[in-house]
Structure formats: structure tokens, C-alpha cells
mmCIF file of C-alpha atoms in Angstrom:
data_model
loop_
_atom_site.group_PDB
_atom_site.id
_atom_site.type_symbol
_atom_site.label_atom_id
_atom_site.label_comp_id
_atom_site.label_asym_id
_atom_site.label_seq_id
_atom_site.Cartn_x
_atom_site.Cartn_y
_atom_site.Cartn_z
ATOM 1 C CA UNK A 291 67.960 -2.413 20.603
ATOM 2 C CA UNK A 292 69.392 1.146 21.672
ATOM 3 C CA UNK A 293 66.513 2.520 19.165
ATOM 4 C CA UNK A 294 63.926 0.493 20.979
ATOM 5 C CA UNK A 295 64.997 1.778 24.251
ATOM 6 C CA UNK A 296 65.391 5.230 22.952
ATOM 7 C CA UNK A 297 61.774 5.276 21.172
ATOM 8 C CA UNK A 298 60.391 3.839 24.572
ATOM 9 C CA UNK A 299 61.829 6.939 27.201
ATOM 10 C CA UNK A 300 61.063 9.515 24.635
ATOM 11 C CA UNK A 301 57.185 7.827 24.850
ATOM 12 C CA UNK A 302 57.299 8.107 28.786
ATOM 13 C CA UNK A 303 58.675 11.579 28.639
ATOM 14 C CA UNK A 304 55.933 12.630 26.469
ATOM 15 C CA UNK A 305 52.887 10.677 28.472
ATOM 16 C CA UNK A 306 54.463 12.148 31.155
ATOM 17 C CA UNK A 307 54.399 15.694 30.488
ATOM 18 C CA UNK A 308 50.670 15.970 28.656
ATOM 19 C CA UNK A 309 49.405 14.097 31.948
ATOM 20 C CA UNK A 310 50.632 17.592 33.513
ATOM 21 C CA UNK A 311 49.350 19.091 30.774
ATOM 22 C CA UNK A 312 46.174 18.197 31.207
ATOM 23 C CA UNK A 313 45.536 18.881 34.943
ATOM 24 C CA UNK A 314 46.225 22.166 33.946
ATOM 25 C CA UNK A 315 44.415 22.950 30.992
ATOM 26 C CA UNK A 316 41.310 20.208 31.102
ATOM 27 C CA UNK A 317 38.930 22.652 29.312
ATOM 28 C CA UNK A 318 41.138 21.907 26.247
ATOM 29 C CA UNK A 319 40.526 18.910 26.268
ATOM 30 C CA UNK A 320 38.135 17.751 23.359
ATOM 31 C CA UNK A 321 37.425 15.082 20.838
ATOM 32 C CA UNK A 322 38.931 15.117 17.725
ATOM 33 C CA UNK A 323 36.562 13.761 14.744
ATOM 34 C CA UNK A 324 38.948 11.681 11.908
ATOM 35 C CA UNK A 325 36.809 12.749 8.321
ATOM 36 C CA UNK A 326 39.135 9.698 6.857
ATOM 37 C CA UNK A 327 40.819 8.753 3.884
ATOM 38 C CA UNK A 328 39.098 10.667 0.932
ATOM 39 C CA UNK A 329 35.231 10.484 2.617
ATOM 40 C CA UNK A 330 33.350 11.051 -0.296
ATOM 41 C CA UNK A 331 35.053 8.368 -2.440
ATOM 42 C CA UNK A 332 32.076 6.001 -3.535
ATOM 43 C CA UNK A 333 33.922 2.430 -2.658
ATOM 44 C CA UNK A 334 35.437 3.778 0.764
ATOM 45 C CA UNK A 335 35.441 0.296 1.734
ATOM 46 C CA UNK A 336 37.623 -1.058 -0.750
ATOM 47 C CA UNK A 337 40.018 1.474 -0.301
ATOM 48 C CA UNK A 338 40.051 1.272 3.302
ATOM 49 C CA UNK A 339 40.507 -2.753 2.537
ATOM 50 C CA UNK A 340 43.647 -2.062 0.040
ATOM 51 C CA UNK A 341 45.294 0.367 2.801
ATOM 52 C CA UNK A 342 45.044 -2.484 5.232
ATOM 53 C CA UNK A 343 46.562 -4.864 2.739
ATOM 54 C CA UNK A 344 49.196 -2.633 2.149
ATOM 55 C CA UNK A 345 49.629 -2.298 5.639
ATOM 56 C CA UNK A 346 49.967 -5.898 6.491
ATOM 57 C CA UNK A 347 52.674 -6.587 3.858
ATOM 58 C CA UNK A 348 54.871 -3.716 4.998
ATOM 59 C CA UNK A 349 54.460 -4.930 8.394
ATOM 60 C CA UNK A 350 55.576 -8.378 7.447
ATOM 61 C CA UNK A 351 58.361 -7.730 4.495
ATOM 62 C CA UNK A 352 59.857 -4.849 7.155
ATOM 63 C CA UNK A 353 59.320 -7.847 9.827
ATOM 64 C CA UNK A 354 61.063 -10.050 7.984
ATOM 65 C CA UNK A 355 63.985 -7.470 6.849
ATOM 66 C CA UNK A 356 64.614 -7.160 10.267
ATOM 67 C CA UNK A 357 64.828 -11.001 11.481
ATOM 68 C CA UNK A 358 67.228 -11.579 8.272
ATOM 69 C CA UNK A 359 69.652 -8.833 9.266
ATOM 70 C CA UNK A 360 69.562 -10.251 12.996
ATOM 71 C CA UNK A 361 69.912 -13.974 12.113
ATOM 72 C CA UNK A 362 72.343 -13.998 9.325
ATOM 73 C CA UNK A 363 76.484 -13.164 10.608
ATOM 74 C CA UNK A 364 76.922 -11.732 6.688
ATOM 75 C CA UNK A 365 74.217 -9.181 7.267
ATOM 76 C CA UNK A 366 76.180 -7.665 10.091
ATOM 77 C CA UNK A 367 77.366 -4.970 8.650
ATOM 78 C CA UNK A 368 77.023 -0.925 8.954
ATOM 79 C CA UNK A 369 75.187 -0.970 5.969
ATOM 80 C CA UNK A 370 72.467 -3.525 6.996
ATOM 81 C CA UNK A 371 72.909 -2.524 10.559
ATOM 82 C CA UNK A 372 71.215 0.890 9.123
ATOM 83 C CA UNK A 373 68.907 -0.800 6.843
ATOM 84 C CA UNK A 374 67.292 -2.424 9.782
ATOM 85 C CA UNK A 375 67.057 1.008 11.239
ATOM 86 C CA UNK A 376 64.706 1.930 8.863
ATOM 87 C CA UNK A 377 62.691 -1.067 8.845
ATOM 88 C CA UNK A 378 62.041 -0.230 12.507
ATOM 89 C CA UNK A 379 60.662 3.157 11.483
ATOM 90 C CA UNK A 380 58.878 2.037 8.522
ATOM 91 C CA UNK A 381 57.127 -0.804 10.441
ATOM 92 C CA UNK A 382 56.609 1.619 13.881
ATOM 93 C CA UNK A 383 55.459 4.420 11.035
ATOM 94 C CA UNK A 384 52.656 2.650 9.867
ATOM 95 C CA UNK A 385 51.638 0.828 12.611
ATOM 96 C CA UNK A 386 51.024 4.624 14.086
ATOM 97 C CA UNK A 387 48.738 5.809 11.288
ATOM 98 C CA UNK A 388 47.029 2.729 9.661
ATOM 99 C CA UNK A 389 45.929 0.479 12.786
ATOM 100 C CA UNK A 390 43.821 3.651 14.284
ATOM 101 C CA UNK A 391 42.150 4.561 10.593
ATOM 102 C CA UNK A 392 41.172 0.921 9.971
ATOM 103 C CA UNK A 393 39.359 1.109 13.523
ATOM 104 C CA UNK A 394 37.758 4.378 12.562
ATOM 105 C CA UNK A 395 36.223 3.617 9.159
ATOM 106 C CA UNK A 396 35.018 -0.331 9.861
ATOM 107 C CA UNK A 397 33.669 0.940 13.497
ATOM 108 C CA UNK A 398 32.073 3.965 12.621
ATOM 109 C CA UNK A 399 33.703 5.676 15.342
ATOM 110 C CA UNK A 400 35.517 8.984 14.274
ATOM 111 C CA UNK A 401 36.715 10.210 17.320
ATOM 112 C CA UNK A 402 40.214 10.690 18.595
ATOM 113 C CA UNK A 403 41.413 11.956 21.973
ATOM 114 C CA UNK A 404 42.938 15.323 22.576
ATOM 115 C CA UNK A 405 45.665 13.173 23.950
ATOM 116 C CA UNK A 406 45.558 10.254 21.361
ATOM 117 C CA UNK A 407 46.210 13.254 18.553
ATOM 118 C CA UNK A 408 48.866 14.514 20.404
ATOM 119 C CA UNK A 409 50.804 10.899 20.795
ATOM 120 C CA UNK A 410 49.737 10.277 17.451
ATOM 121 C CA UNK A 411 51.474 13.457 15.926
ATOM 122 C CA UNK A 412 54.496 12.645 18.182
ATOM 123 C CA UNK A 413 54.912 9.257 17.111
ATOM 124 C CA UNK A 414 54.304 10.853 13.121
ATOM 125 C CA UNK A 415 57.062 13.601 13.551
ATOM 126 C CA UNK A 416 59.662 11.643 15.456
ATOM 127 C CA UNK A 417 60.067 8.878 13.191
ATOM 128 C CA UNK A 418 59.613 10.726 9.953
ATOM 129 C CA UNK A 419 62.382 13.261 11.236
ATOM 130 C CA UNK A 420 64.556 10.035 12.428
ATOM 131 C CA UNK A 421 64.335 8.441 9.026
ATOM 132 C CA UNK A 422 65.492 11.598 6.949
ATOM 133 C CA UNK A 423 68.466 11.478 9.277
ATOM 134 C CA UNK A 424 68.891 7.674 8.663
ATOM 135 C CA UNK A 425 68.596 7.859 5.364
ATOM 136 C CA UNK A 426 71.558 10.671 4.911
ATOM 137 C CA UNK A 427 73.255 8.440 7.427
ATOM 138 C CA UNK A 428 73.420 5.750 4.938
ATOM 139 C CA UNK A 429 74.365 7.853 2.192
ATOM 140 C CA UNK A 430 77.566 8.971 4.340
ATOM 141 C CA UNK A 431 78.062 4.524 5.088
ATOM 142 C CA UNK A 432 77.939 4.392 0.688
ATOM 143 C CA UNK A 433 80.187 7.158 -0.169
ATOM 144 C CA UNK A 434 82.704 6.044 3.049
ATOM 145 C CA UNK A 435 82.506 2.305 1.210
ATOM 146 C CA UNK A 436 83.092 3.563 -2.007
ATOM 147 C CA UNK A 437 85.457 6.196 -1.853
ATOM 148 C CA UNK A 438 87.611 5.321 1.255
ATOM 149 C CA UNK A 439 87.289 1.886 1.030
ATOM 150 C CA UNK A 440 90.509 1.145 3.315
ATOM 151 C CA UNK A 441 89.340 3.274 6.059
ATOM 152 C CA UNK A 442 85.867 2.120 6.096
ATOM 153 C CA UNK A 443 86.294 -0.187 8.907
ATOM 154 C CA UNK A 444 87.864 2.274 10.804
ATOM 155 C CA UNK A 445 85.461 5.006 10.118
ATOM 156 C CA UNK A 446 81.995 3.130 10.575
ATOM 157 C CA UNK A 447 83.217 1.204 13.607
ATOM 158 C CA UNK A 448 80.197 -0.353 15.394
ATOM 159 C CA UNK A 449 80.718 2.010 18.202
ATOM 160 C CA UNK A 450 80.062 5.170 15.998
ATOM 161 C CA UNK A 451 77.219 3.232 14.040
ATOM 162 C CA UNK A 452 75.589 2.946 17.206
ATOM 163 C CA UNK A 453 75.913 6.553 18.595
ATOM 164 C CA UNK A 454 74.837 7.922 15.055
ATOM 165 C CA UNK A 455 71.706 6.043 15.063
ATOM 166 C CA UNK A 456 71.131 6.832 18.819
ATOM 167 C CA UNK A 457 71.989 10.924 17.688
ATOM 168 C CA UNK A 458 69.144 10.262 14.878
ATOM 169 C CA UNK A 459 66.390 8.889 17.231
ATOM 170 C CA UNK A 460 66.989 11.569 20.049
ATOM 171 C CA UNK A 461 67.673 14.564 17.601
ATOM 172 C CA UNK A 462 63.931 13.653 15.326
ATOM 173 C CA UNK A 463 62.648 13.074 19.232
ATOM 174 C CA UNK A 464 63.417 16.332 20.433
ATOM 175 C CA UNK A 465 62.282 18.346 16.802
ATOM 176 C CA UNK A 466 59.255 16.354 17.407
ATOM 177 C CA UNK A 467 58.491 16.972 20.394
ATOM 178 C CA UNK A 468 58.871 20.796 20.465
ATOM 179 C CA UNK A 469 56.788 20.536 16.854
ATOM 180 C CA UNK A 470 53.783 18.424 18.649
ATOM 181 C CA UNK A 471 53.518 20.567 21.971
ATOM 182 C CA UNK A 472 53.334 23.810 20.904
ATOM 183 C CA UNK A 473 50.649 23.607 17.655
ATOM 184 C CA UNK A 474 48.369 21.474 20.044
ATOM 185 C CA UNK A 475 47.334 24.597 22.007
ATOM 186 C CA UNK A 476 47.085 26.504 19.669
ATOM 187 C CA UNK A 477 43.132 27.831 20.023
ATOM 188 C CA UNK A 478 40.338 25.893 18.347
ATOM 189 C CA UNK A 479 36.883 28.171 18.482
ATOM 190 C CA UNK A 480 35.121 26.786 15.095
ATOM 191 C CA UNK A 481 34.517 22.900 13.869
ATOM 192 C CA UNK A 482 37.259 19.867 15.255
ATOM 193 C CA UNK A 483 36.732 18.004 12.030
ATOM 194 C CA UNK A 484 40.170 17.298 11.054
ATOM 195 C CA UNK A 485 40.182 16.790 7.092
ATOM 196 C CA UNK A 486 42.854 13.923 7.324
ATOM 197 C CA UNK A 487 43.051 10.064 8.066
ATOM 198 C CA UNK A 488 45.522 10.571 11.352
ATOM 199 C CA UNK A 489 47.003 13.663 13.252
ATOM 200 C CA UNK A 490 49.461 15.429 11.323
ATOM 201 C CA UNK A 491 50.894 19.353 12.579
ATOM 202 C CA UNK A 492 50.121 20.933 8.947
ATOM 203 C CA UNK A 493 46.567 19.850 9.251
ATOM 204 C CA UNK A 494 46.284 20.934 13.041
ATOM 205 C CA UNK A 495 47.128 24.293 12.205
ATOM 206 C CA UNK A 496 44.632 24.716 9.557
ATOM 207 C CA UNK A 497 41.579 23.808 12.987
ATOM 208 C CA UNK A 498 43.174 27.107 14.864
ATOM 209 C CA UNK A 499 41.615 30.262 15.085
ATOM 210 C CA UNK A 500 44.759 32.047 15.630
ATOM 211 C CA UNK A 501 47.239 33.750 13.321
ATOM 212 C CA UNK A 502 49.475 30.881 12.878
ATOM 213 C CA UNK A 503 51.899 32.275 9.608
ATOM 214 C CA UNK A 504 54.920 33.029 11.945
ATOM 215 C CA UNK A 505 54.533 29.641 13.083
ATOM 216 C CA UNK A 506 54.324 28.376 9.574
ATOM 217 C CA UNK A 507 57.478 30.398 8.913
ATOM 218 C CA UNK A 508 58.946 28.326 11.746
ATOM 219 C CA UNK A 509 57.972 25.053 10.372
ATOM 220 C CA UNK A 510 59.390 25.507 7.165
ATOM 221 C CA UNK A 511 62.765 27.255 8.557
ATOM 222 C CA UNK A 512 62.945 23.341 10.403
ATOM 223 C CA UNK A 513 62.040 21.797 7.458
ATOM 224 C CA UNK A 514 64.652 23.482 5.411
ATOM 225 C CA UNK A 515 67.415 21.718 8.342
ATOM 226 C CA UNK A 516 65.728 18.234 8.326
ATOM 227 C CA UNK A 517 65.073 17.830 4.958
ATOM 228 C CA UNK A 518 66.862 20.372 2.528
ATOM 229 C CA UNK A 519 69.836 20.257 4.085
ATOM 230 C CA UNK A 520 69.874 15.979 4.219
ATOM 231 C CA UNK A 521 69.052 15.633 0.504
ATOM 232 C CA UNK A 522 72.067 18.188 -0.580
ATOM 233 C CA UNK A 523 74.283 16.338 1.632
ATOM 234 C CA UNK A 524 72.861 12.657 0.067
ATOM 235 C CA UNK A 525 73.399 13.970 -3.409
ATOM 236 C CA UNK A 526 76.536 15.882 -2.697
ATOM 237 C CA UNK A 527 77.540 11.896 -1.322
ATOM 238 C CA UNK A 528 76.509 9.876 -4.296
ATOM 239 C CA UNK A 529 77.862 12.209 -6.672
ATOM 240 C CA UNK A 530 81.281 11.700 -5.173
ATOM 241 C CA UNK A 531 80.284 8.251 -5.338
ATOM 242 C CA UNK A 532 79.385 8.427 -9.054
ATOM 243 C CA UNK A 533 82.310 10.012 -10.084
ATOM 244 C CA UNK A 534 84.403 7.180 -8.138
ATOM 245 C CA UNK A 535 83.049 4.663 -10.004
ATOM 246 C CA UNK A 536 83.206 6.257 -13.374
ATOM 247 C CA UNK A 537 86.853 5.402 -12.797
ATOM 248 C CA UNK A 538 86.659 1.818 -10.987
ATOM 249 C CA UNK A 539 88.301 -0.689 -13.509
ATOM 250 C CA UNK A 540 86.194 -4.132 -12.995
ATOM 251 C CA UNK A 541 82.741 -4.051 -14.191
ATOM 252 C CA UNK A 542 81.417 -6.318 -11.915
ATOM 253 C CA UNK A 543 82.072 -4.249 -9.040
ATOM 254 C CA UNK A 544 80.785 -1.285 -11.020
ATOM 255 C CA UNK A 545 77.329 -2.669 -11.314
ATOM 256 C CA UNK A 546 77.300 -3.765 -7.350
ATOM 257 C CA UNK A 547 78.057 -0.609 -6.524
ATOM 258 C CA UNK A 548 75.374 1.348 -8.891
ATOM 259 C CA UNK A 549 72.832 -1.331 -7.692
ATOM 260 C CA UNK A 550 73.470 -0.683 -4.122
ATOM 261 C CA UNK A 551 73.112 3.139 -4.575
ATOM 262 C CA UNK A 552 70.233 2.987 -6.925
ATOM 263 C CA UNK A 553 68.410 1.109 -4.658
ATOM 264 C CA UNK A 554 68.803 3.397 -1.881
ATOM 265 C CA UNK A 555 68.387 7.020 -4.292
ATOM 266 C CA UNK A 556 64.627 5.402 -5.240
ATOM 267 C CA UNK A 557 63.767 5.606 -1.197
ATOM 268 C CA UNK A 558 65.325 8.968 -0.869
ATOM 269 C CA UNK A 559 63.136 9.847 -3.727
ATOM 270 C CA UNK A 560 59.892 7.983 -2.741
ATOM 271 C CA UNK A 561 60.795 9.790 1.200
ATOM 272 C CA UNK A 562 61.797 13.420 0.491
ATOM 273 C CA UNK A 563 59.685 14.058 -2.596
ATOM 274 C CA UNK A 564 56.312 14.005 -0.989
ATOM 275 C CA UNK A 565 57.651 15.741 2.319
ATOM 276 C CA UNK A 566 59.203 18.764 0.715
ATOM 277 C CA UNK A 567 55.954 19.171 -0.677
ATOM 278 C CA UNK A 568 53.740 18.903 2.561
ATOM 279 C CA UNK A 569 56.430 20.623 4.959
ATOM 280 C CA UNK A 570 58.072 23.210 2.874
ATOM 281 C CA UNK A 571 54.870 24.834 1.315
ATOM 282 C CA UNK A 572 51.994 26.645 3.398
ATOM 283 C CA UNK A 573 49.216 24.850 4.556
ATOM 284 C CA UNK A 574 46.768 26.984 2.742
ATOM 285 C CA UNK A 575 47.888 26.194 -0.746
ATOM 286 C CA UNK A 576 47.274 22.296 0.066
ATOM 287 C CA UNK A 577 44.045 20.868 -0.928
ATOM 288 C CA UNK A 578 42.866 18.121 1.947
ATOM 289 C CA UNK A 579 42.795 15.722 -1.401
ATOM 290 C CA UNK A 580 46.555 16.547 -1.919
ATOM 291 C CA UNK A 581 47.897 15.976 1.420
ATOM 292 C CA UNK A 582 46.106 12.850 2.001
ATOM 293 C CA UNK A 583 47.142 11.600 -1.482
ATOM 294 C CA UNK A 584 50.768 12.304 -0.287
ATOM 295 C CA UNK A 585 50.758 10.768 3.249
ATOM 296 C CA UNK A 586 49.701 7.561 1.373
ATOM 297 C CA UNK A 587 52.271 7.559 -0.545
ATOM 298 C CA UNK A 588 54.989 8.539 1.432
ATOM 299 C CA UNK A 589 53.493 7.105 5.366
ATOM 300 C CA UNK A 590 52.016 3.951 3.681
ATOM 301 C CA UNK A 591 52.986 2.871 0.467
ATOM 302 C CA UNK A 592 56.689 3.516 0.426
ATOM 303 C CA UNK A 593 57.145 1.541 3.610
ATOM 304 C CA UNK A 594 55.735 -1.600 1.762
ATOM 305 C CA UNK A 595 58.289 -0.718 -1.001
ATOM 306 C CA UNK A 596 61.111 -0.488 0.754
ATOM 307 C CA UNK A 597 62.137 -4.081 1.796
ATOM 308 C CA UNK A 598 61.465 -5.095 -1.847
ATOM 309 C CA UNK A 599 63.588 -2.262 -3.397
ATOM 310 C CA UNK A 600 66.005 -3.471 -1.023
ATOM 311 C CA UNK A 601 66.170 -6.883 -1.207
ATOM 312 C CA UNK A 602 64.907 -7.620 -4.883
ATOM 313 C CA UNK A 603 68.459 -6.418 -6.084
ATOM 314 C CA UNK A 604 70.481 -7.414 -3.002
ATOM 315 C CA UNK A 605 72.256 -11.190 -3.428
ATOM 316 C CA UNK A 606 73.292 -10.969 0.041
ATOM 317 C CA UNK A 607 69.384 -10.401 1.093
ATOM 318 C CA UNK A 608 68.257 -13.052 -1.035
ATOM 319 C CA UNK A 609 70.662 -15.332 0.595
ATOM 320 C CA UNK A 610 69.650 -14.567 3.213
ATOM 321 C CA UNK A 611 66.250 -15.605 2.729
ATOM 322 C CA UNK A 612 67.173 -18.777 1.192
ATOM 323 C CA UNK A 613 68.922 -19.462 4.082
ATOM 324 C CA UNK A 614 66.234 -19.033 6.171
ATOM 325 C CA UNK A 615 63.792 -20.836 4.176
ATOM 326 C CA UNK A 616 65.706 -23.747 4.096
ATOM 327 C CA UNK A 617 65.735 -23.769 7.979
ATOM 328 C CA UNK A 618 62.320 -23.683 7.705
ATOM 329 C CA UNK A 619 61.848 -26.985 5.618
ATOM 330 C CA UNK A 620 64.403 -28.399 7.264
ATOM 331 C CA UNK A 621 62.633 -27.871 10.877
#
């Protein structure tokens, strides 16, 4: 709920201040055109149709995540307290991208607003940058579980799960927020065509007419803090975690434990993989092919996959479910 309320005044304060942004600056104000996902692909339509599949089972697995975490007393726990964090950013993240594409391609209408690319690129950047720190957050919740087991009550005490997650949603809110501002006046004197499926900051740049490297520079200075800096602290965490359980005695808590963690290393992996690529590199060597291959992957696919790398190998999760479903019949 403190996310939701969070991700809500962050929305008002940005409406707020490009409404004063554009009674200043109206001549800057111009359509966007969306090219779309890979134009000159000969069966756009079944592509487009797959995306929107894709779309609509993240949206319900995440969905359904969430209610399972809310409705069941065993799922209240740090760990699925977080989990449900980033089902709320997977499902938001998609909804933000795919929704506005599908609309595009099956209308024939291209266009997006000046403002709409801003909000969209807000929307983008805040919860991306949120989930990195979510996702470190729940490495620290692993290695506290696993190697301080005695404390871990004491350490992730609902009252410092909370402010963490609220620290993660304001801190990606404020990175975003300078990061969405500043490249969107950036000068446009030739074509608006924007060689992408939504509006993304690396992509932006590549419309100005400007010198943009030092701003580049700056970009991948903040994407050395959100996203080199997270993965060395996840894998510093799970190899203390590794090593912890190269010495635990019962097996059967062994393989809990190295299900748990493998579970959660294959969405660091699926998350920061792509992203190091798109952020950390300059725009220029990036084909429009490559980036769009990579959003897909990482903005659309991966939120699909996470619920079911979560919960295929989770007995609590399944439970869960079961539970649920025999509510259901029940009813």
C-alpha cells in the first residue's frame, strides 16, 4: 500500500510540474511518431498479437502473485512481502509500455504526446530503477535468513521492510525524474520518428541535435550506482550465502535454500543483463534492432517469467494456490 501511495504523489508531482512546463515552453511541444516493434518485420501482426499475449499473462500470473501473498497468513513474510514488491513493478512496468504499443499498431495511429513521452519515460525509469533496488533488497532478506538466521526477525522487522521499500520507490522516483526532465528538452531540429515501441531516454537522445556525450557520460556514471553497484552487492550476498550452506549439515534444508536463491539469481540475471547493456554502453553503438530486442526481453518477457520462476519451485506458493483454488470450488 505505501508503494501505491508513493507511485501515486510522485505521478502528481510530475503532471504537476510539465503542466508548468508547458505554459512556458509550448513551442516544444510536438508529436512524437512510435515506428513500433521491428516495422519492417513481414507478420507485424502476429508479433504485435504474441506481445499482447505475453502481456496479458504477466498481468494475470503478477495479479495473482500478489492476491496469494495478501490472502494467505504464511506468505507474510519479508521475503514475500518483497516478492509482491516486484510484482507491483512488473505488472505497473508493462502495463506502461505494452497497453500504448498495442493501441498504436492495431489503430494505425503512431503518435504520442510531448507530454505522454515524457510520463511514459517517467513511469519506464522509476520502476526499472525501483526494481534494481528491490531486487538487491531481497538479496540482503536471503543472506540475513541464511547467515544470521537468529537475528533475522530482529533485523527485517516489518517496520524496516516497510521504510526500505518506501527508500526504493522514492530513491528510483527521484533518479527518474531528474533522468526524464532534463533529456526531454534537449533540442529536436531534424525528423521526431522515434525508432522504438515506447519512450525510452537512450533513444530520446539519439532525436537531439545537440552534443549530448557529456550527458551520456552522466547516464552511465548513474548507471554504474543503480546497477553496477546492486549486482556486486547481490553477488557479494549470495556468495556469503553459498559458502554458508556449503557447511549446513541437513540436506533438505540445503536444497530449500539453493532453490530459493536460484530462483531469485535467474531474475537478477534476466533484469541486469539486458540493462547493463542498454544503459552502460553509448547510444551510438546500439542498433534500433538491438535495443528493441532487449526491452522485450527485459520490459516484457521477464515480467511474465517471474511469477513462474517464483512460484514453480516455491511449496509455500503452490500452497498457496491450492488453497485458493479450493476456495474457489468450494464457493
Amino acid at each position: 500500500m505505501s508503494a501505491i501511495v508513493v507511485h501515486l504523489i510522485c505521478f502528481l508531482a510530475f503532471l504537476c510540474l510539465f503542466r508548468d512546463m508547458v505554459s512556458v515552453n509550448e513551442s516544444s511541444i510536438t508529436d512524437f511518431i512510435l515506428v513500433g516493434l521491428f516495422p519492417e518485420f513481414q507478420h507485424s501482426i502476429i508479433l504485435n498479437s504474441v506481445i499482447v499475449f505475453i502481456y496479458t499473462l504477466a498481468f494475470l500470473g503478477n495479479t495473482l502473485l500478489i492476491v496469494l501473498i495478501l490472502g494467505d497468513s504464511r506468505l507474510h513474510t519479508p521475503m514475500y512481502f518483497l516478492l509482491s514488491q516486484l510484482s507491483v513493478i512488473d505488472l505497473t512496468l508493462t502495463s506502461t509500455i505494452v497497453p500504448k504499443m498495442a493501441y498504436n499498431f492495431f489503430t494505425g495511429e503512431r503518435s504520442i504526446s510531448w507530454i505522454g513521452c515524457g510520463t511514459q519515460s517517467f513511469f519506464f525509469l522509476m520502476l526499472g530503477m525501483s526494481e534494481c533496488l528491490i531486487l538487491t533488497l531481497m538479496a540482503y532478506d536471503r543472506y540475513v535468513a541464511v547467515c544470521s538466521p537468529l537475528r533475522y526477525p530482529t533485523i527485517m522487522s516489518p517496520s524496516f521492510c516497510l521504510h526500505m521499500v518506501a527508500t526504493c520507490w522514492i530513491g528510483g522516483s527521484i533518479s527518474s525524474f531528474i533522468h526524464t526532465v532534463y533529456p526531454m528538452h534537449f533540442p529536436i531540429c531534424g525528423s521526431r520518428e522515434i525508432h522504438h515501441f515506447f519512450c525510452e531516454v537512450p533513444v530520446l537522445i539519439k532525436l537531439s541535435c545537440e552534443d549530448t556525450s557529456v550527458y551520456q557520460l552522466v547516464v552511465v556514471v548513474t548507471s554504474i550506482v543503480l546497477l553496477v553497484v546492486p549486482f556486486s552487492l547481490i553477488t557479494a550476498s549470495y556468495t556469503l550465502v553459498f559458502l554458508t550452506v556449503l557447511h549446513m549439515n541437513s540436506v533438505k534444508g540445503r536444497k530449500k535454500v539453493l532453490a530459493t536463491c536460484s530462483s531469485h539469481l535467474t531474475v537478477v540475471s534476466l533484469f541486469f543483463g539486458p540493462n547493463i547493456f542498454i544503459y552502460m554502453t553509448f547510444t551510438s553503438s546500439h542498433s534500433p534492432e538491438q535495443d528493441q530486442a532487449l526491452s522485450v526481453f527485459s520490459n516484457i518477457l521477464t515480467p511474465m517469467l517471474n511469477p513462474l520462476i517464483y512460484s514453480l519451485r516455491n511449496k509455500e506458493v503452490v500452497a498457496a494456490l491450492s488453497k485458493l483454488m479450493g476456495r474457489c470450488v468450494v464457493s
